[in-house]
Amino acid sequence: MIKELIFYSFSSVLICSSLAVVLFRNPVYSAVSLILSFITSGFLWLLLEAEFLAIVLILVYVGAVMVLFLFVIMMLNINKETEKSSFNSVAPFAVFIGLIIVAELITIIWINSSQFSTSSTVIQQSSQMGNTLLLGTELFTNYILDFEIAGFILLLAIIVAISLTLRPRKNLKTQVASEQINVDPKKRMKLVDLKETK
Amino acid sequence: MLTLQSYLTLGAIIFSIGVIGIVINRKNIIIIMMCIELLLIAVNFNFIAFSYFNQDLAGQIFVFFILTVAAAEAAIGLAILVALYRNKKTIDVQELNSLRN
């Protein structure tokens, strides 16, 4: 009973904060609403016994990604541009289409609900082994190659983000190491014949 | 009684909010990137719900990789945004039509 209460209250908070992300004019308000929806979905994941992923969601998203978003919003200083009309002309039609999408998805989910195979015994796995232990065991044995590819993707993201935003300064006096190494000593000094002066 | 369908319905609602947010927005690209994050959260909801109700841990592994890729995507997207603002002095969606002609 308490789980239903938690689920319905938290999911209504989640839906309201997602609507706030879309509807706010100021991007700072949208970012703060997105933080609220991340934390709320983290709590809902705790209800599904995905403790590790819930903590990772809150740490990585709220702690890193949303702080990065807020940094960019503050750095670009776009608050004064938000006075214009915020929605374009296709907005009513888009909302209509979106409502149709919701209706279709919910209809499919609830009509064909017998076709979703669910395990008959939902065991409480947290009582035997922790979710983190199970996930780590699975990740470092069967999915080790995927894990390393994920690390490579993160490395790639670091390199791309730095190379996109790095602005080389002009008139910068730097050493070019390859030219310094490849100097030919014979070309360094030139002997000039001087005529004798009397 | 919480069933799989309740979680799937929640995921569907969040996904549709994200889709509508991408379409109706005209202000700036930052809101569009936040809507992409909402879409990813909705998809992760479905994965975790199926993982719990089928007692299969592969769904949570997949969510782990989705979180990794989403973090990389957010970092690269914001870097592109900074480079764009530096060159164009705006991030308004309506003004960024230099590919049109």
PDB file of N, CA and C in Angstrom, chain A residues 94-148:
ATOM      1  N   ALA A  94       1.177  20.527 -32.615  1.00  0.00           N
ATOM      2  CA  ALA A  94       2.134  19.600 -32.016  1.00  0.00           C
ATOM      3  C   ALA A  94       1.604  19.019 -30.719  1.00  0.00           C
ATOM      4  N   VAL A  95       0.912  19.840 -29.930  1.00  0.00           N
ATOM      5  CA  VAL A  95       0.319  19.337 -28.694  1.00  0.00           C
ATOM      6  C   VAL A  95      -0.762  18.303 -29.002  1.00  0.00           C
ATOM      7  N   PHE A  96      -1.531  18.571 -30.050  1.00  0.00           N
ATOM      8  CA  PHE A  96      -2.562  17.622 -30.482  1.00  0.00           C
ATOM      9  C   PHE A  96      -1.940  16.283 -30.860  1.00  0.00           C
ATOM     10  N   ILE A  97      -0.882  16.346 -31.679  1.00  0.00           N
ATOM     11  CA  ILE A  97      -0.197  15.116 -32.088  1.00  0.00           C
ATOM     12  C   ILE A  97       0.380  14.389 -30.886  1.00  0.00           C
ATOM     13  N   GLY A  98       0.922  15.180 -29.945  1.00  0.00           N
ATOM     14  CA  GLY A  98       1.490  14.562 -28.753  1.00  0.00           C
ATOM     15  C   GLY A  98       0.450  13.843 -27.920  1.00  0.00           C
ATOM     16  N   LEU A  99      -0.741  14.454 -27.821  1.00  0.00           N
ATOM     17  CA  LEU A  99      -1.813  13.789 -27.071  1.00  0.00           C
ATOM     18  C   LEU A  99      -2.237  12.499 -27.758  1.00  0.00           C
ATOM     19  N   ILE A 100      -2.232  12.520 -29.092  1.00  0.00           N
ATOM     20  CA  ILE A 100      -2.565  11.284 -29.814  1.00  0.00           C
ATOM     21  C   ILE A 100      -1.520  10.209 -29.544  1.00  0.00           C
ATOM     22  N   ILE A 101      -0.234  10.632 -29.514  1.00  0.00           N
ATOM     23  CA  ILE A 101       0.843   9.664 -29.240  1.00  0.00           C
ATOM     24  C   ILE A 101       0.648   9.043 -27.861  1.00  0.00           C
ATOM     25  N   VAL A 102       0.347   9.887 -26.857  1.00  0.00           N
ATOM     26  CA  VAL A 102       0.134   9.368 -25.497  1.00  0.00           C
ATOM     27  C   VAL A 102      -1.023   8.384 -25.490  1.00  0.00           C
ATOM     28  N   ALA A 103      -2.129   8.759 -26.150  1.00  0.00           N
ATOM     29  CA  ALA A 103      -3.315   7.904 -26.122  1.00  0.00           C
ATOM     30  C   ALA A 103      -3.021   6.555 -26.768  1.00  0.00           C
ATOM     31  N   GLU A 104      -2.295   6.593 -27.907  1.00  0.00           N
ATOM     32  CA  GLU A 104      -1.995   5.335 -28.582  1.00  0.00           C
ATOM     33  C   GLU A 104      -1.091   4.453 -27.748  1.00  0.00           C
ATOM     34  N   LEU A 105      -0.057   5.065 -27.162  1.00  0.00           N
ATOM     35  CA  LEU A 105       0.872   4.260 -26.360  1.00  0.00           C
ATOM     36  C   LEU A 105       0.163   3.619 -25.178  1.00  0.00           C
ATOM     37  N   ILE A 106      -0.667   4.419 -24.487  1.00  0.00           N
ATOM     38  CA  ILE A 106      -1.344   3.883 -23.302  1.00  0.00           C
ATOM     39  C   ILE A 106      -2.331   2.794 -23.695  1.00  0.00           C
ATOM     40  N   THR A 107      -3.009   2.995 -24.841  1.00  0.00           N
ATOM     41  CA  THR A 107      -3.945   1.971 -25.302  1.00  0.00           C
ATOM     42  C   THR A 107      -3.228   0.660 -25.582  1.00  0.00           C
ATOM     43  N   ILE A 108      -2.086   0.773 -26.287  1.00  0.00           N
ATOM     44  CA  ILE A 108      -1.344  -0.452 -26.610  1.00  0.00           C
ATOM     45  C   ILE A 108      -0.856  -1.129 -25.345  1.00  0.00           C
ATOM     46  N   ILE A 109      -0.353  -0.322 -24.408  1.00  0.00           N
ATOM     47  CA  ILE A 109       0.184  -0.909 -23.175  1.00  0.00           C
ATOM     48  C   ILE A 109      -0.905  -1.634 -22.395  1.00  0.00           C
ATOM     49  N   TRP A 110      -2.099  -1.041 -22.310  1.00  0.00           N
ATOM     50  CA  TRP A 110      -3.103  -1.656 -21.445  1.00  0.00           C
ATOM     51  C   TRP A 110      -3.930  -2.719 -22.139  1.00  0.00           C
ATOM     52  N   ILE A 111      -4.055  -2.642 -23.491  1.00  0.00           N
ATOM     53  CA  ILE A 111      -4.846  -3.673 -24.159  1.00  0.00           C
ATOM     54  C   ILE A 111      -4.058  -4.962 -24.278  1.00  0.00           C
ATOM     55  N   ASN A 112      -2.803  -4.846 -24.697  1.00  0.00           N
ATOM     56  CA  ASN A 112      -2.008  -6.047 -24.891  1.00  0.00           C
ATOM     57  C   ASN A 112      -1.239  -6.433 -23.647  1.00  0.00           C
ATOM     58  N   SER A 113      -1.783  -6.104 -22.492  1.00  0.00           N
ATOM     59  CA  SER A 113      -0.998  -6.285 -21.288  1.00  0.00           C
ATOM     60  C   SER A 113      -0.720  -7.745 -20.976  1.00  0.00           C
ATOM     61  N   SER A 114      -1.523  -8.651 -21.546  1.00  0.00           N
ATOM     62  CA  SER A 114      -1.277 -10.061 -21.258  1.00  0.00           C
ATOM     63  C   SER A 114      -0.072 -10.577 -22.032  1.00  0.00           C
ATOM     64  N   GLN A 115       0.341  -9.835 -23.064  1.00  0.00           N
ATOM     65  CA  GLN A 115       1.462 -10.322 -23.866  1.00  0.00           C
ATOM     66  C   GLN A 115       2.811  -9.995 -23.260  1.00  0.00           C
ATOM     67  N   PHE A 116       2.848  -9.055 -22.309  1.00  0.00           N
ATOM     68  CA  PHE A 116       4.119  -8.790 -21.648  1.00  0.00           C
ATOM     69  C   PHE A 116       4.391  -9.930 -20.695  1.00  0.00           C
ATOM     70  N   SER A 117       5.424 -10.681 -20.969  1.00  0.00           N
ATOM     71  CA  SER A 117       5.733 -11.791 -20.088  1.00  0.00           C
ATOM     72  C   SER A 117       6.450 -11.255 -18.863  1.00  0.00           C
ATOM     73  N   THR A 118       5.855 -11.465 -17.739  1.00  0.00           N
ATOM     74  CA  THR A 118       6.516 -11.068 -16.513  1.00  0.00           C
ATOM     75  C   THR A 118       6.807 -12.309 -15.702  1.00  0.00           C
ATOM     76  N   SER A 119       7.891 -12.213 -15.009  1.00  0.00           N
ATOM     77  CA  SER A 119       8.270 -13.336 -14.155  1.00  0.00           C
ATOM     78  C   SER A 119       7.237 -13.517 -13.048  1.00  0.00           C
ATOM     79  N   SER A 120       6.871 -14.768 -12.817  1.00  0.00           N
ATOM     80  CA  SER A 120       5.784 -15.016 -11.868  1.00  0.00           C
ATOM     81  C   SER A 120       6.206 -14.701 -10.444  1.00  0.00           C
ATOM     82  N   THR A 121       7.468 -14.938 -10.155  1.00  0.00           N
ATOM     83  CA  THR A 121       7.924 -14.687  -8.795  1.00  0.00           C
ATOM     84  C   THR A 121       8.900 -13.527  -8.817  1.00  0.00           C
ATOM     85  N   VAL A 122       8.431 -12.407  -8.361  1.00  0.00           N
ATOM     86  CA  VAL A 122       9.318 -11.256  -8.237  1.00  0.00           C
ATOM     87  C   VAL A 122       9.977 -11.349  -6.872  1.00  0.00           C
ATOM     88  N   ILE A 123      11.185 -11.868  -6.887  1.00  0.00           N
ATOM     89  CA  ILE A 123      11.838 -12.078  -5.594  1.00  0.00           C
ATOM     90  C   ILE A 123      12.517 -10.791  -5.150  1.00  0.00           C
ATOM     91  N   GLN A 124      12.601 -10.642  -3.873  1.00  0.00           N
ATOM     92  CA  GLN A 124      13.291  -9.477  -3.329  1.00  0.00           C
ATOM     93  C   GLN A 124      14.781  -9.781  -3.366  1.00  0.00           C
ATOM     94  N   GLN A 125      15.437  -9.266  -4.410  1.00  0.00           N
ATOM     95  CA  GLN A 125      16.833  -9.643  -4.604  1.00  0.00           C
ATOM     96  C   GLN A 125      17.748  -8.954  -3.599  1.00  0.00           C
ATOM     97  N   SER A 126      17.275  -7.854  -3.040  1.00  0.00           N
ATOM     98  CA  SER A 126      18.162  -7.103  -2.166  1.00  0.00           C
ATOM     99  C   SER A 126      18.414  -7.849  -0.856  1.00  0.00           C
ATOM    100  N   SER A 127      17.557  -8.824  -0.563  1.00  0.00           N
ATOM    101  CA  SER A 127      17.762  -9.541   0.688  1.00  0.00           C
ATOM    102  C   SER A 127      18.921 -10.521   0.579  1.00  0.00           C
ATOM    103  N   GLN A 128      19.153 -11.051  -0.638  1.00  0.00           N
ATOM    104  CA  GLN A 128      20.231 -12.025  -0.767  1.00  0.00           C
ATOM    105  C   GLN A 128      21.567 -11.350  -1.092  1.00  0.00           C
ATOM    106  N   MET A 129      21.613 -10.716  -2.242  1.00  0.00           N
ATOM    107  CA  MET A 129      22.836 -10.019  -2.630  1.00  0.00           C
ATOM    108  C   MET A 129      22.437  -8.595  -2.996  1.00  0.00           C
ATOM    109  N   GLY A 130      23.347  -7.684  -2.787  1.00  0.00           N
ATOM    110  CA  GLY A 130      23.047  -6.305  -3.124  1.00  0.00           C
ATOM    111  C   GLY A 130      22.939  -6.126  -4.619  1.00  0.00           C
ATOM    112  N   ASN A 131      22.164  -5.131  -4.999  1.00  0.00           N
ATOM    113  CA  ASN A 131      21.999  -4.822  -6.425  1.00  0.00           C
ATOM    114  C   ASN A 131      23.321  -4.406  -7.048  1.00  0.00           C
ATOM    115  N   THR A 132      24.134  -3.661  -6.294  1.00  0.00           N
ATOM    116  CA  THR A 132      25.411  -3.221  -6.818  1.00  0.00           C
ATOM    117  C   THR A 132      26.343  -4.392  -7.072  1.00  0.00           C
ATOM    118  N   LEU A 133      26.327  -5.362  -6.158  1.00  0.00           N
ATOM    119  CA  LEU A 133      27.184  -6.543  -6.317  1.00  0.00           C
ATOM    120  C   LEU A 133      26.783  -7.349  -7.540  1.00  0.00           C
ATOM    121  N   LEU A 134      25.480  -7.539  -7.703  1.00  0.00           N
ATOM    122  CA  LEU A 134      25.003  -8.295  -8.864  1.00  0.00           C
ATOM    123  C   LEU A 134      25.350  -7.580 -10.163  1.00  0.00           C
ATOM    124  N   LEU A 135      25.121  -6.281 -10.160  1.00  0.00           N
ATOM    125  CA  LEU A 135      25.363  -5.504 -11.379  1.00  0.00           C
ATOM    126  C   LEU A 135      26.847  -5.487 -11.717  1.00  0.00           C
ATOM    127  N   GLY A 136      27.679  -5.322 -10.692  1.00  0.00           N
ATOM    128  CA  GLY A 136      29.119  -5.300 -10.931  1.00  0.00           C
ATOM    129  C   GLY A 136      29.635  -6.642 -11.404  1.00  0.00           C
ATOM    130  N   THR A 137      29.111  -7.729 -10.837  1.00  0.00           N
ATOM    131  CA  THR A 137      29.522  -9.058 -11.273  1.00  0.00           C
ATOM    132  C   THR A 137      29.172  -9.297 -12.733  1.00  0.00           C
ATOM    133  N   GLU A 138      27.957  -8.870 -13.075  1.00  0.00           N
ATOM    134  CA  GLU A 138      27.529  -9.043 -14.468  1.00  0.00           C
ATOM    135  C   GLU A 138      28.354  -8.159 -15.409  1.00  0.00           C
ATOM    136  N   LEU A 139      28.618  -6.937 -14.951  1.00  0.00           N
ATOM    137  CA  LEU A 139      29.277  -5.957 -15.816  1.00  0.00           C
ATOM    138  C   LEU A 139      30.721  -6.332 -16.087  1.00  0.00           C
ATOM    139  N   PHE A 140      31.393  -6.886 -15.095  1.00  0.00           N
ATOM    140  CA  PHE A 140      32.812  -7.161 -15.279  1.00  0.00           C
ATOM    141  C   PHE A 140      33.094  -8.575 -15.748  1.00  0.00           C
ATOM    142  N   THR A 141      32.050  -9.360 -15.997  1.00  0.00           N
ATOM    143  CA  THR A 141      32.306 -10.669 -16.578  1.00  0.00           C
ATOM    144  C   THR A 141      31.733 -10.781 -17.982  1.00  0.00           C
ATOM    145  N   ASN A 142      30.424 -10.659 -18.087  1.00  0.00           N
ATOM    146  CA  ASN A 142      29.810 -10.897 -19.395  1.00  0.00           C
ATOM    147  C   ASN A 142      29.862  -9.674 -20.291  1.00  0.00           C
ATOM    148  N   TYR A 143      29.947  -8.492 -19.676  1.00  0.00           N
ATOM    149  CA  TYR A 143      29.834  -7.275 -20.467  1.00  0.00           C
ATOM    150  C   TYR A 143      31.113  -6.466 -20.392  1.00  0.00           C
ATOM    151  N   ILE A 144      32.251  -7.130 -20.262  1.00  0.00           N
ATOM    152  CA  ILE A 144      33.496  -6.376 -20.031  1.00  0.00           C
ATOM    153  C   ILE A 144      33.903  -5.609 -21.280  1.00  0.00           C
ATOM    154  N   LEU A 145      33.654  -6.194 -22.457  1.00  0.00           N
ATOM    155  CA  LEU A 145      34.026  -5.487 -23.690  1.00  0.00           C
ATOM    156  C   LEU A 145      33.173  -4.243 -23.864  1.00  0.00           C
ATOM    157  N   ASP A 146      31.877  -4.358 -23.569  1.00  0.00           N
ATOM    158  CA  ASP A 146      30.974  -3.203 -23.670  1.00  0.00           C
ATOM    159  C   ASP A 146      31.382  -2.127 -22.669  1.00  0.00           C
ATOM    160  N   PHE A 147      31.827  -2.563 -21.500  1.00  0.00           N
ATOM    161  CA  PHE A 147      32.266  -1.611 -20.478  1.00  0.00           C
ATOM    162  C   PHE A 147      33.471  -0.820 -20.971  1.00  0.00           C
ATOM    163  N   GLU A 148      34.408  -1.523 -21.632  1.00  0.00           N
ATOM    164  CA  GLU A 148      35.590  -0.814 -22.124  1.00  0.00           C
ATOM    165  C   GLU A 148      35.232   0.106 -23.278  1.00  0.00           C
TER     166      GLU A 148
END
